[in-house]
Amino acid sequence: MSAPLLETRNLEIRFGGVIAANDVSLTIESGRNLAIIGPNGAGKTTFLNICTGWLKPTRGQVLFEGKDITPLPPRKIVRRGVARAFQIPQLFTEHTALENLLIAVAAREGLRNPVRDLHTIPERAEMMHLLEMVNCADVADRTVVELSEGQRKLVDIAVALALRPRLLLMDEPTSGVASSQKHRIMEILVEALAQAQVTSVFVEHDMGIVEKYADEVAVWNAGNVQLRGTPAEVLEHPDVIRDVIGEVA
Amino acid sequence: MDTVSSAARPQAPATGAPGLRLLATLLAVAALGAVPFVAPTMQLLVNLALAKGLAVMGVTVLLRAGQVSFGHALYFAVAAYGGAFLMAAMPGADLLLLLVAGVAGATLAGLLVGLFVVRYRGIFFGMLNLAFSMIFWSILEKFYHITGGADGIRLPRPTVLGMELGRGDFELVLFYLSIALMLGLGWFTIRWFASPMGQLFQTIKTNETRLEYLGVSPRRALLSGYLLSALLCGAGGVIMGVAQGVVTPEYAWWIRSGEMVFIAVLGGSGSVQGAFIGALIYEFVRTYASAFAGDVWQMLLGGFLLVIILFAPRGVIGIVEAIGRRTARSEDTR
């Protein structure tokens, strides 16, 4: 039996007296979209930060395709096939949307030719296609500061996809976006992930989004996984309704 | 920070028609090339300005990544002293050998210092560079028997492709070599800025987090630009040393580093062309202001910089580009 795509074993991290990850053991299989939900401060973003090497756990292990990646810095984890999209899009603000992707592909391919123009690299067409996939081809030549928040989110995700990851971790992909746009963004995103055959884990607060686009849901509470299951199972659970959704069961 | 940002974008909107820009560049190079014949008394002054321009280009490279070095005179001095030591060890060495050795020495020094300073950003980066240049300055001052102390050491006239030239001919060769270096290294630097490697380097200014999450080490990216900047400063140092015929610890002095930053801002921070325009203006203002205004030339320069910062935040190159844009627009509407 092959190893899960991502596995965490007994992860623990403390910030002073606060335990942000408390013995987290979790497996993520290929081809699934896992949503992480939970109240603020439950440790959801911390979990993503540990898995991508930004934070080092005080105890436990992170395994990607069966190999221990716990001590590696983010850049080495990225090179193994784990990409990240952020709650606040992390883009190169002085560059255009397309240039952000071209820079990503230059990083992926290790392009070192010191006199070749970035715009003439052969992967340009591939990056334009990626922008089309996330519905941002029409803003390819606009600088990031000229993009709407929703477009920035999508370009941020496209940058991560440009790295051809096998796993994409996303922190609130629809936060800061107008409600009317959220489902549109998720539809584009889920389709792009399916086309690129990328497994995803995303932190989300909008239960409508979780219900519609996640294959599985993990509920975080006090630094640990409280519950895991299909959206239908999890979102109907009285504890989730009480602690996360905030309605009286 | 609009100053650097707009200048830093390699794909920035064209400033004037490409043909117009090419014409302007050709005219500027032709004008420079004519100096020894049209205004021979200015030849040395222009040559010194070109040497400084090369070094300022090095500082400009770092500005593209949002970093300011207050110690790049170190590489200027390492290359110049390298050339002087080489001439002492091999009398009659060739000018090109001197240039290659000086530049290689500066780049090697850049690697040694760079491996350490690329861990830091902002004021710490700037001050650590300053610290290294001042350490080198003290070595040059204190190790009198090797370095000649405050008096420095002579850098005798090298041969050119095996030929011993008279002073006039040699100065002419040096002058045109400086122009060739300006064009060659300037072209390379502009190309490098637009290359994937140069683009990765420049993203340090806007988002190191994303750079790390692209699988790139920001330190390595910064080091690549740091090496280029040391190389460019080294080229300037060799030309300056050979042109003056003597190298002194003043080459590594902090004021020299400050001067490079000053010229970079004056010319247009982040602009390759601005480095040379700024250096030419600086040398001319300094020379003539000190001749006609005695002790207040620094004040005049300071005032000039103040005016530039207040009214032309993109430096002199920004003014030139604005004129180019206006000309192109009027051509279009005609």
Coordinates of C-alpha atoms in Angstrom, one line a residue:
Chain A
M1 CA 0.0 0.0 0.0
S2 CA 1.4 3.4 -1.0
A3 CA 2.1 6.1 1.5
P4 CA -0.5 8.9 1.9
L5 CA 0.3 12.1 0.0
L6 CA 0.7 14.0 3.3
E7 CA 0.8 12.6 6.8
T8 CA 1.4 14.3 10.1
R9 CA 2.3 12.4 13.2
N10 CA 1.7 13.8 16.7
L11 CA 2.4 17.4 15.7
E12 CA 2.8 19.7 18.6
I13 CA 3.7 23.4 18.7
R14 CA 3.6 25.8 21.5
F15 CA 3.7 29.6 21.5
G16 CA 4.5 30.4 25.1
G17 CA 1.6 28.9 27.1
V18 CA -0.6 28.4 24.1
I19 CA -0.7 25.0 22.3
A20 CA -1.5 25.8 18.7
A21 CA -1.0 22.2 17.5
N22 CA -1.8 19.5 20.0
D23 CA -0.8 16.0 18.9
V24 CA -2.2 16.4 15.4
S25 CA -2.1 13.2 13.4
L26 CA -3.7 13.4 10.0
T27 CA -3.4 11.8 6.6
I28 CA -4.3 13.3 3.3
E29 CA -4.8 11.1 0.2
S30 CA -4.2 12.0 -3.4
G31 CA -7.0 13.5 -5.5
R32 CA -9.1 14.9 -2.6
N33 CA -10.1 18.4 -1.7
L34 CA -9.9 18.6 2.1
A35 CA -11.5 21.6 3.9
I36 CA -10.3 22.6 7.3
I37 CA -12.8 24.5 9.4
G38 CA -12.9 25.6 13.0
P39 CA -13.2 28.7 15.2
N40 CA -10.6 31.5 15.1
G41 CA -7.5 30.6 16.9
A42 CA -8.1 26.8 16.6
G43 CA -4.7 26.3 14.9
K44 CA -5.7 25.9 11.3
T45 CA -3.2 28.3 9.7
T46 CA -0.6 27.1 12.1
F47 CA -1.1 23.6 10.7
L48 CA -0.5 24.9 7.2
N49 CA 2.5 26.8 8.4
I50 CA 4.0 23.6 9.9
C51 CA 3.2 21.5 6.8
T52 CA 5.0 24.0 4.6
G53 CA 8.0 24.4 6.8
W54 CA 7.3 28.0 7.9
L55 CA 7.0 26.9 11.5
K56 CA 8.9 24.0 13.1
P57 CA 6.9 21.8 15.5
T58 CA 8.2 21.2 19.0
R59 CA 7.3 17.6 18.5
G60 CA 6.1 15.3 15.8
Q61 CA 6.7 14.8 12.1
V62 CA 5.4 15.8 8.7
L63 CA 5.7 13.3 5.9
F64 CA 5.2 14.0 2.2
E65 CA 4.9 10.9 0.1
G66 CA 6.3 8.9 3.0
K67 CA 9.4 11.1 3.4
D68 CA 10.1 13.2 6.4
I69 CA 10.0 16.9 5.5
T70 CA 9.8 18.3 9.0
P71 CA 13.2 19.9 9.2
L72 CA 13.2 21.3 5.7
P73 CA 12.8 25.0 4.9
P74 CA 9.7 26.1 2.8
R75 CA 11.7 26.3 -0.4
K76 CA 12.8 22.7 -0.2
I77 CA 9.3 21.5 0.6
V78 CA 8.0 23.5 -2.4
R79 CA 10.6 21.7 -4.6
R80 CA 9.2 18.4 -3.4
G81 CA 5.8 19.3 -4.6
V82 CA 3.9 21.2 -1.9
A83 CA 2.7 24.7 -2.9
R84 CA 1.0 27.3 -0.8
A85 CA -1.6 30.0 -1.5
F86 CA -2.1 32.6 1.2
Q87 CA -5.0 34.3 3.0
I88 CA -3.4 37.6 1.9
P89 CA -2.2 37.0 -1.6
Q90 CA 1.6 36.9 -1.7
L91 CA 2.5 38.3 -5.1
F92 CA 5.2 40.5 -6.6
T93 CA 3.3 43.8 -6.5
E94 CA 5.4 45.7 -9.0
H95 CA 5.1 42.9 -11.6
T96 CA 2.1 42.0 -13.8
A97 CA 0.0 39.0 -13.3
L98 CA 1.7 37.2 -16.1
E99 CA 5.2 38.1 -14.9
N100 CA 4.3 36.7 -11.5
L101 CA 3.7 33.4 -13.2
L102 CA 6.7 33.6 -15.4
I103 CA 8.9 34.3 -12.3
A104 CA 7.3 31.2 -10.7
V105 CA 8.1 29.0 -13.7
A106 CA 11.6 30.4 -13.8
A107 CA 12.0 29.3 -10.2
R108 CA 10.5 25.9 -11.1
E109 CA 12.7 25.3 -14.0
G110 CA 15.8 26.8 -12.4
L111 CA 16.3 29.2 -15.4
R112 CA 19.7 30.7 -15.0
N113 CA 20.4 32.3 -18.4
P114 CA 21.5 35.8 -17.3
V115 CA 20.7 37.6 -20.6
R116 CA 17.4 35.9 -21.7
D117 CA 14.4 38.0 -21.3
L118 CA 11.9 36.5 -18.9
H119 CA 9.1 37.2 -21.4
T120 CA 10.7 35.1 -24.1
I121 CA 10.9 31.8 -22.1
P122 CA 9.2 28.9 -23.8
E123 CA 6.8 28.4 -20.8
R124 CA 5.1 31.7 -21.5
A125 CA 2.2 29.9 -23.4
E126 CA 1.8 27.5 -20.6
M127 CA 1.5 30.3 -18.1
M128 CA -1.0 32.2 -20.3
H129 CA -3.1 28.9 -20.3
L130 CA -2.9 28.8 -16.5
L131 CA -4.1 32.4 -16.3
E132 CA -7.0 31.4 -18.6
M133 CA -7.8 28.4 -16.3
V134 CA -8.2 30.8 -13.4
N135 CA -10.1 33.3 -15.6
C136 CA -7.5 36.0 -15.4
A137 CA -6.1 36.0 -18.9
D138 CA -7.7 39.4 -19.5
V139 CA -5.6 41.0 -16.7
A140 CA -2.3 39.3 -17.6
D141 CA -0.6 42.5 -18.4
R142 CA -1.9 44.4 -15.4
T143 CA 0.3 45.0 -12.4
V144 CA -0.8 43.3 -9.2
V145 CA -1.8 46.6 -7.6
E146 CA -4.3 47.1 -10.4
L147 CA -6.1 43.8 -9.7
S148 CA -9.2 43.3 -7.5
E149 CA -8.9 41.2 -4.4
G150 CA -10.6 38.3 -6.1
Q151 CA -8.2 38.4 -9.0
R152 CA -5.2 38.6 -6.7
K153 CA -6.5 35.5 -4.9
L154 CA -6.8 33.7 -8.2
V155 CA -3.4 34.8 -9.5
D156 CA -1.9 33.8 -6.1
I157 CA -3.3 30.3 -6.6
A158 CA -2.2 30.3 -10.3
V159 CA 1.4 31.1 -9.1
A160 CA 1.2 28.1 -6.8
L161 CA -0.1 25.9 -9.6
A162 CA 2.7 27.2 -11.9
L163 CA 5.0 25.2 -9.7
R164 CA 3.2 22.0 -10.8
P165 CA 2.6 20.9 -7.2
R166 CA 1.1 17.6 -6.2
L167 CA -0.4 19.2 -3.1
L168 CA -1.7 22.8 -2.7
L169 CA -2.4 24.2 0.7
M170 CA -4.7 27.3 0.7
D171 CA -5.5 29.6 3.5
E172 CA -9.0 31.0 3.1
P173 CA -9.1 31.2 -0.7
T174 CA -12.3 33.3 -0.7
S175 CA -11.7 35.6 2.2
G176 CA -11.9 39.3 1.4
V177 CA -13.9 38.6 -1.7
A178 CA -17.4 39.8 -2.3
S179 CA -20.0 37.1 -1.4
S180 CA -21.3 37.2 -4.9
Q181 CA -17.9 36.3 -6.2
K182 CA -17.0 33.5 -3.7
H183 CA -18.7 30.7 -5.5
R184 CA -17.4 31.9 -8.9
I185 CA -13.9 31.8 -7.6
M186 CA -14.3 28.4 -6.1
E187 CA -15.8 27.0 -9.3
I188 CA -12.8 28.3 -11.2
L189 CA -10.4 27.0 -8.6
V190 CA -11.8 23.5 -8.3
E191 CA -11.9 23.1 -12.0
A192 CA -8.3 24.3 -12.3
L193 CA -7.2 21.9 -9.5
A194 CA -8.9 19.0 -11.3
Q195 CA -7.3 19.9 -14.6
A196 CA -3.9 20.1 -13.0
Q197 CA -4.6 16.9 -10.9
V198 CA -3.6 18.7 -7.7
T199 CA -4.8 17.6 -4.3
S200 CA -5.8 20.5 -2.1
V201 CA -6.2 21.4 1.5
F202 CA -8.0 24.6 2.2
V203 CA -8.9 26.5 5.3
E204 CA -12.4 28.0 5.0
H205 CA -15.0 29.8 7.1
D206 CA -17.8 29.9 4.7
M207 CA -19.8 26.7 5.2
G208 CA -21.6 27.1 1.9
I209 CA -18.3 26.8 0.2
V210 CA -17.2 23.9 2.3
E211 CA -20.4 22.0 1.6
K212 CA -20.2 22.5 -2.1
Y213 CA -16.5 22.2 -3.0
A214 CA -14.9 19.9 -0.4
D215 CA -14.7 16.2 -0.6
E216 CA -13.8 15.9 3.0
V217 CA -13.9 18.2 6.0
A218 CA -11.7 18.2 9.1
V219 CA -12.9 20.2 12.1
W220 CA -10.2 21.9 14.1
N221 CA -10.6 22.8 17.7
A222 CA -8.0 23.8 20.3
G223 CA -5.1 22.8 18.1
N224 CA -6.4 19.4 17.1
V225 CA -8.7 17.6 14.7
Q226 CA -12.0 17.3 16.5
L227 CA -13.9 15.5 13.7
R228 CA -13.4 14.4 10.1
G229 CA -15.8 13.2 7.5
T230 CA -17.8 14.2 4.4
P231 CA -19.3 17.6 4.4
A232 CA -22.7 16.1 4.9
E233 CA -21.6 14.2 8.0
V234 CA -19.5 17.0 9.5
L235 CA -21.7 20.0 8.9
E236 CA -24.8 18.2 10.4
H237 CA -22.9 17.3 13.6
P238 CA -24.2 19.0 16.7
D239 CA -20.8 19.9 18.0
V240 CA -19.8 21.5 14.7
I241 CA -23.1 23.4 14.6
R242 CA -22.5 24.6 18.2
D243 CA -18.7 25.4 18.0
V244 CA -18.1 26.3 14.4
I245 CA -21.2 27.3 12.6
G246 CA -22.5 29.1 15.7
E247 CA -26.1 28.0 15.7
V248 CA -28.0 26.3 18.4
A249 CA -28.5 22.6 17.7
Chain B
M1 CA 8.9 54.5 -3.0
D2 CA 7.5 55.2 -6.4
T3 CA 11.0 56.3 -7.4
V4 CA 12.6 53.0 -7.4
S5 CA 9.5 51.0 -8.1
S6 CA 8.7 52.4 -11.4
A7 CA 12.3 52.4 -12.4
A8 CA 12.7 48.8 -11.2
R9 CA 10.2 47.4 -13.5
P10 CA 12.0 46.0 -16.5
Q11 CA 8.9 45.9 -18.5
A12 CA 7.9 49.4 -17.6
P13 CA 6.0 51.3 -20.3
A14 CA 8.3 52.5 -23.0
T15 CA 9.5 56.0 -22.5
G16 CA 9.3 57.4 -25.9
A17 CA 9.5 55.6 -29.2
P18 CA 12.2 52.9 -29.3
G19 CA 13.7 54.5 -32.4
L20 CA 13.9 57.8 -30.5
R21 CA 15.6 56.2 -27.5
L22 CA 18.1 54.4 -29.8
L23 CA 18.8 57.7 -31.5
A24 CA 19.2 59.5 -28.2
T25 CA 21.6 56.8 -27.0
L26 CA 23.7 56.9 -30.1
L27 CA 23.9 60.7 -30.0
A28 CA 25.0 60.5 -26.3
V29 CA 27.6 57.9 -27.1
A30 CA 28.8 59.9 -30.1
A31 CA 29.0 63.0 -28.0
L32 CA 31.0 61.2 -25.4
G33 CA 33.3 59.7 -28.0
A34 CA 34.0 63.2 -29.4
V35 CA 35.1 64.6 -26.1
P36 CA 38.9 64.0 -26.7
F37 CA 38.7 65.9 -29.9
V38 CA 36.1 68.6 -29.2
A39 CA 37.0 69.3 -25.5
P40 CA 40.3 67.6 -24.7
T41 CA 40.6 69.4 -21.4
M42 CA 37.5 67.5 -20.2
Q43 CA 38.7 64.1 -21.3
L44 CA 40.1 63.1 -17.8
L45 CA 37.1 64.5 -16.1
V46 CA 34.7 62.5 -18.2
N47 CA 36.8 59.4 -17.8
L48 CA 36.7 59.7 -14.0
A49 CA 32.9 60.2 -14.3
L50 CA 32.6 57.0 -16.4
A51 CA 34.7 55.1 -13.8
K52 CA 32.3 56.3 -11.1
G53 CA 29.3 55.6 -13.3
L54 CA 30.4 51.9 -13.5
A55 CA 30.6 51.7 -9.8
V56 CA 27.3 53.5 -9.3
M57 CA 25.8 51.0 -11.6
G58 CA 26.8 48.4 -9.0
V59 CA 25.0 50.3 -6.3
T60 CA 22.0 50.7 -8.7
V61 CA 21.8 46.9 -9.0
L62 CA 21.2 46.6 -5.3
L63 CA 18.7 49.4 -5.3
R64 CA 16.6 47.2 -7.6
A65 CA 16.2 44.7 -4.7
G66 CA 15.4 47.6 -2.4
Q67 CA 18.8 47.4 -0.7
V68 CA 21.2 50.3 -0.1
S69 CA 24.9 49.6 0.5
F70 CA 26.9 52.3 2.2
G71 CA 30.1 50.3 1.7
H72 CA 30.5 49.5 -1.9
A73 CA 33.7 51.6 -2.1
L74 CA 35.2 48.4 -0.7
Y75 CA 35.0 46.7 -4.1
F76 CA 36.1 49.9 -5.9
A77 CA 39.2 49.9 -3.7
V78 CA 39.9 46.1 -3.8
A79 CA 40.0 46.2 -7.6
A80 CA 42.1 49.4 -7.7
Y81 CA 44.6 48.1 -5.2
G82 CA 44.6 44.7 -6.9
G83 CA 45.6 46.4 -10.1
A84 CA 48.3 48.4 -8.3
F85 CA 49.7 45.3 -6.6
L86 CA 49.7 43.4 -9.9
M87 CA 51.6 46.2 -11.6
A88 CA 54.2 46.1 -8.7
A89 CA 54.6 42.4 -9.1
M90 CA 54.5 42.4 -12.9
P91 CA 55.8 45.7 -14.2
G92 CA 54.5 46.4 -17.7
A93 CA 51.4 44.2 -17.2
D94 CA 48.7 44.6 -19.7
L95 CA 45.7 46.9 -19.1
L96 CA 43.2 44.2 -19.9
L97 CA 45.0 41.8 -17.5
L98 CA 44.7 44.5 -14.9
L99 CA 41.1 44.9 -15.6
V100 CA 40.3 41.2 -15.4
A101 CA 42.4 40.7 -12.3
G102 CA 40.9 43.8 -10.5
V103 CA 37.3 42.7 -11.4
A104 CA 38.0 39.1 -10.4
G105 CA 39.4 40.3 -7.0
A106 CA 36.4 42.6 -6.4
T107 CA 34.0 39.8 -7.3
L108 CA 35.8 37.4 -5.0
A109 CA 35.7 39.9 -2.2
G110 CA 32.0 40.4 -3.0
L111 CA 31.5 36.6 -2.6
L112 CA 33.2 36.5 0.8
V113 CA 31.5 39.6 2.2
G114 CA 28.2 38.8 0.4
L115 CA 27.8 35.3 1.9
F116 CA 27.6 37.1 5.3
V117 CA 25.7 40.4 4.5
V118 CA 22.9 38.8 2.4
R119 CA 21.5 37.5 5.6
Y120 CA 20.5 41.0 6.5
R121 CA 18.2 43.6 5.0
G122 CA 17.6 47.3 5.2
I123 CA 19.7 49.4 7.5
F124 CA 21.6 46.4 8.8
F125 CA 22.6 45.4 5.3
G126 CA 23.7 49.0 4.6
M127 CA 25.7 49.4 7.8
L128 CA 27.4 46.0 7.6
N129 CA 28.6 46.9 4.1
L130 CA 29.9 50.1 5.6
A131 CA 31.7 48.2 8.4
F132 CA 33.5 45.9 5.9
S133 CA 34.6 48.8 3.8
M134 CA 35.9 50.7 6.8
I135 CA 37.8 47.6 8.0
F136 CA 39.5 47.4 4.6
W137 CA 40.2 51.2 4.8
S138 CA 41.9 50.7 8.2
I139 CA 44.0 47.9 6.7
L140 CA 45.1 50.1 3.9
E141 CA 45.9 52.9 6.3
K142 CA 47.7 50.8 8.9
F143 CA 49.7 48.3 6.9
Y144 CA 52.0 51.1 5.6
H145 CA 54.8 48.8 4.3
I146 CA 52.5 47.0 2.1
T147 CA 49.8 49.5 1.1
G148 CA 51.8 52.8 1.4
G149 CA 49.4 53.9 4.1
A150 CA 47.6 57.2 3.6
D151 CA 49.9 58.1 0.6
G152 CA 48.7 55.0 -1.2
I153 CA 50.7 53.3 -4.0
R154 CA 51.4 54.2 -7.5
L155 CA 49.7 52.5 -10.4
P156 CA 52.1 52.9 -13.3
R157 CA 50.9 53.0 -16.8
P158 CA 50.2 49.5 -18.0
T159 CA 50.9 48.3 -21.5
V160 CA 48.0 47.9 -24.0
L161 CA 48.0 44.6 -25.9
G162 CA 51.8 44.5 -25.4
M163 CA 52.5 48.0 -26.5
E164 CA 53.9 50.7 -24.4
L165 CA 52.0 53.9 -25.2
G166 CA 52.8 57.5 -24.5
R167 CA 50.6 59.3 -22.0
G168 CA 48.3 60.9 -24.6
D169 CA 47.7 57.8 -26.5
F170 CA 47.2 55.7 -23.4
E171 CA 44.7 58.2 -22.0
L172 CA 42.8 58.0 -25.3
V173 CA 42.8 54.2 -25.1
L174 CA 41.6 54.2 -21.5
F175 CA 38.9 56.7 -22.4
Y176 CA 37.5 54.5 -25.1
L177 CA 37.9 51.4 -23.0
S178 CA 35.7 53.2 -20.4
I179 CA 33.1 53.9 -23.0
A180 CA 33.2 50.3 -24.2
L181 CA 32.8 49.1 -20.6
M182 CA 29.9 51.4 -20.1
L183 CA 28.2 50.0 -23.1
G184 CA 29.1 46.4 -22.6
L185 CA 28.5 46.2 -18.9
G186 CA 25.5 48.5 -19.2
W187 CA 23.9 46.2 -21.8
F188 CA 24.6 43.1 -19.8
T189 CA 23.1 44.7 -16.6
I190 CA 20.0 45.8 -18.4
R191 CA 19.6 42.3 -19.9
W192 CA 20.3 40.7 -16.5
F193 CA 17.5 42.8 -15.0
A194 CA 15.1 41.5 -17.6
S195 CA 16.3 37.9 -17.2
P196 CA 14.7 35.2 -15.0
M197 CA 17.7 35.5 -12.7
G198 CA 17.5 39.2 -12.5
Q199 CA 13.7 39.2 -12.0
L200 CA 14.1 36.7 -9.1
F201 CA 16.7 39.0 -7.6
Q202 CA 14.4 42.1 -7.9
T203 CA 11.5 40.3 -6.2
I204 CA 13.4 40.6 -2.9
K205 CA 12.2 44.1 -2.8
T206 CA 8.5 43.2 -2.9
N207 CA 8.0 39.8 -1.4
E208 CA 10.6 37.5 0.0
T209 CA 7.9 35.2 1.4
R210 CA 6.6 34.4 -2.0
L211 CA 10.1 34.0 -3.3
E212 CA 10.8 31.4 -0.6
Y213 CA 7.5 29.7 -1.5
L214 CA 8.6 29.5 -5.1
G215 CA 11.4 27.2 -4.0
V216 CA 14.1 29.9 -4.2
S217 CA 16.5 31.0 -1.5
P218 CA 16.2 34.8 -1.1
R219 CA 19.8 34.8 0.2
R220 CA 21.1 33.2 -3.0
A221 CA 19.0 35.5 -5.1
L222 CA 20.4 38.5 -3.3
L223 CA 23.9 37.1 -3.6
S224 CA 23.7 36.8 -7.3
G225 CA 22.9 40.5 -7.6
Y226 CA 25.5 41.3 -4.9
L227 CA 28.2 39.7 -7.0
L228 CA 27.2 41.6 -10.1
S229 CA 27.3 44.8 -8.1
A230 CA 30.8 44.0 -6.7
L231 CA 32.0 43.2 -10.3
L232 CA 30.7 46.5 -11.6
C233 CA 32.3 48.5 -8.7
G234 CA 35.5 46.6 -9.4
A235 CA 35.5 47.7 -13.1
G236 CA 35.0 51.3 -12.0
G237 CA 37.8 51.0 -9.4
V238 CA 40.4 49.7 -12.0
I239 CA 39.6 52.4 -14.4
M240 CA 39.8 55.1 -11.7
G241 CA 43.1 53.8 -10.4
V242 CA 44.7 53.6 -13.9
A243 CA 43.3 57.0 -14.8
Q244 CA 44.7 58.7 -11.7
G245 CA 47.9 56.6 -11.6
V246 CA 47.7 56.3 -7.8
V247 CA 45.4 54.5 -5.4
T248 CA 44.9 55.6 -1.9
P249 CA 42.8 54.4 1.1
E250 CA 40.3 57.2 0.2
Y251 CA 39.1 54.7 -2.4
A252 CA 37.5 52.6 0.4
W253 CA 36.5 55.6 2.6
W254 CA 32.9 55.8 3.6
I255 CA 32.4 59.1 1.8
R256 CA 33.2 57.4 -1.5
S257 CA 30.5 54.9 -0.8
G258 CA 28.1 57.7 0.1
E259 CA 29.0 59.4 -3.1
M260 CA 28.0 56.4 -5.0
V261 CA 24.6 56.3 -3.4
F262 CA 24.3 60.0 -3.9
I263 CA 25.0 59.7 -7.6
A264 CA 22.6 56.7 -7.9
V265 CA 19.7 58.8 -6.5
L266 CA 20.7 61.8 -8.5
G267 CA 20.8 59.9 -11.8
G268 CA 17.7 57.9 -11.0
S269 CA 17.8 55.1 -8.6
G270 CA 17.5 51.8 -10.3
S271 CA 18.4 53.1 -13.7
V272 CA 21.6 51.9 -15.5
Q273 CA 21.6 55.0 -17.8
G274 CA 20.9 57.2 -14.7
A275 CA 24.1 55.9 -13.1
F276 CA 26.2 57.5 -15.9
I277 CA 24.1 60.6 -16.3
G278 CA 24.3 61.1 -12.6
A279 CA 28.1 60.5 -12.5
L280 CA 28.7 63.0 -15.3
I281 CA 26.5 65.7 -13.6
Y282 CA 28.1 65.0 -10.3
E283 CA 31.7 65.3 -11.6
F284 CA 30.9 68.5 -13.5
V285 CA 29.1 70.2 -10.7
R286 CA 31.8 69.1 -8.2
T287 CA 34.6 70.3 -10.4
Y288 CA 33.2 73.6 -11.5
A289 CA 31.4 74.4 -8.3
S290 CA 34.6 73.8 -6.3
A291 CA 36.5 76.0 -8.8
F292 CA 34.0 78.9 -8.7
A293 CA 32.4 78.5 -5.3
G294 CA 35.3 77.4 -3.1
D295 CA 34.2 75.8 0.1
V296 CA 30.5 75.8 -0.6
W297 CA 30.5 73.2 -3.4
Q298 CA 29.1 70.5 -1.1
M299 CA 26.2 72.8 -0.3
L300 CA 25.5 73.4 -3.9
L301 CA 25.5 69.6 -4.6
G302 CA 23.3 69.1 -1.6
G303 CA 20.9 71.7 -2.8
F304 CA 20.9 70.1 -6.3
L305 CA 20.1 66.7 -4.8
L306 CA 17.3 68.3 -2.7
V307 CA 15.8 69.9 -5.8
I308 CA 16.0 66.5 -7.6
I309 CA 14.3 64.6 -4.8
L310 CA 11.6 67.2 -4.4
F311 CA 10.8 67.9 -8.0
A312 CA 12.1 64.9 -9.9
P313 CA 11.9 61.9 -7.6
R314 CA 12.9 59.5 -10.4
G315 CA 16.2 61.4 -10.8
V316 CA 17.6 63.0 -13.8
I317 CA 16.8 60.0 -15.9
G318 CA 13.1 60.5 -15.0
I319 CA 13.3 64.0 -16.4
V320 CA 14.9 62.7 -19.6
E321 CA 12.3 60.0 -19.9
A322 CA 9.5 62.5 -19.4
I323 CA 10.9 64.6 -22.2
G324 CA 11.2 61.5 -24.4
R325 CA 7.5 60.6 -23.7
R326 CA 6.4 64.1 -24.5
T327 CA 8.4 64.2 -27.7
A328 CA 7.0 60.8 -28.7
R329 CA 3.4 62.0 -28.0
S330 CA 3.9 65.1 -30.1
E331 CA 5.3 62.9 -32.9
D332 CA 2.2 60.7 -32.7
T333 CA -0.3 63.5 -32.9
R334 CA 1.5 65.1 -35.8

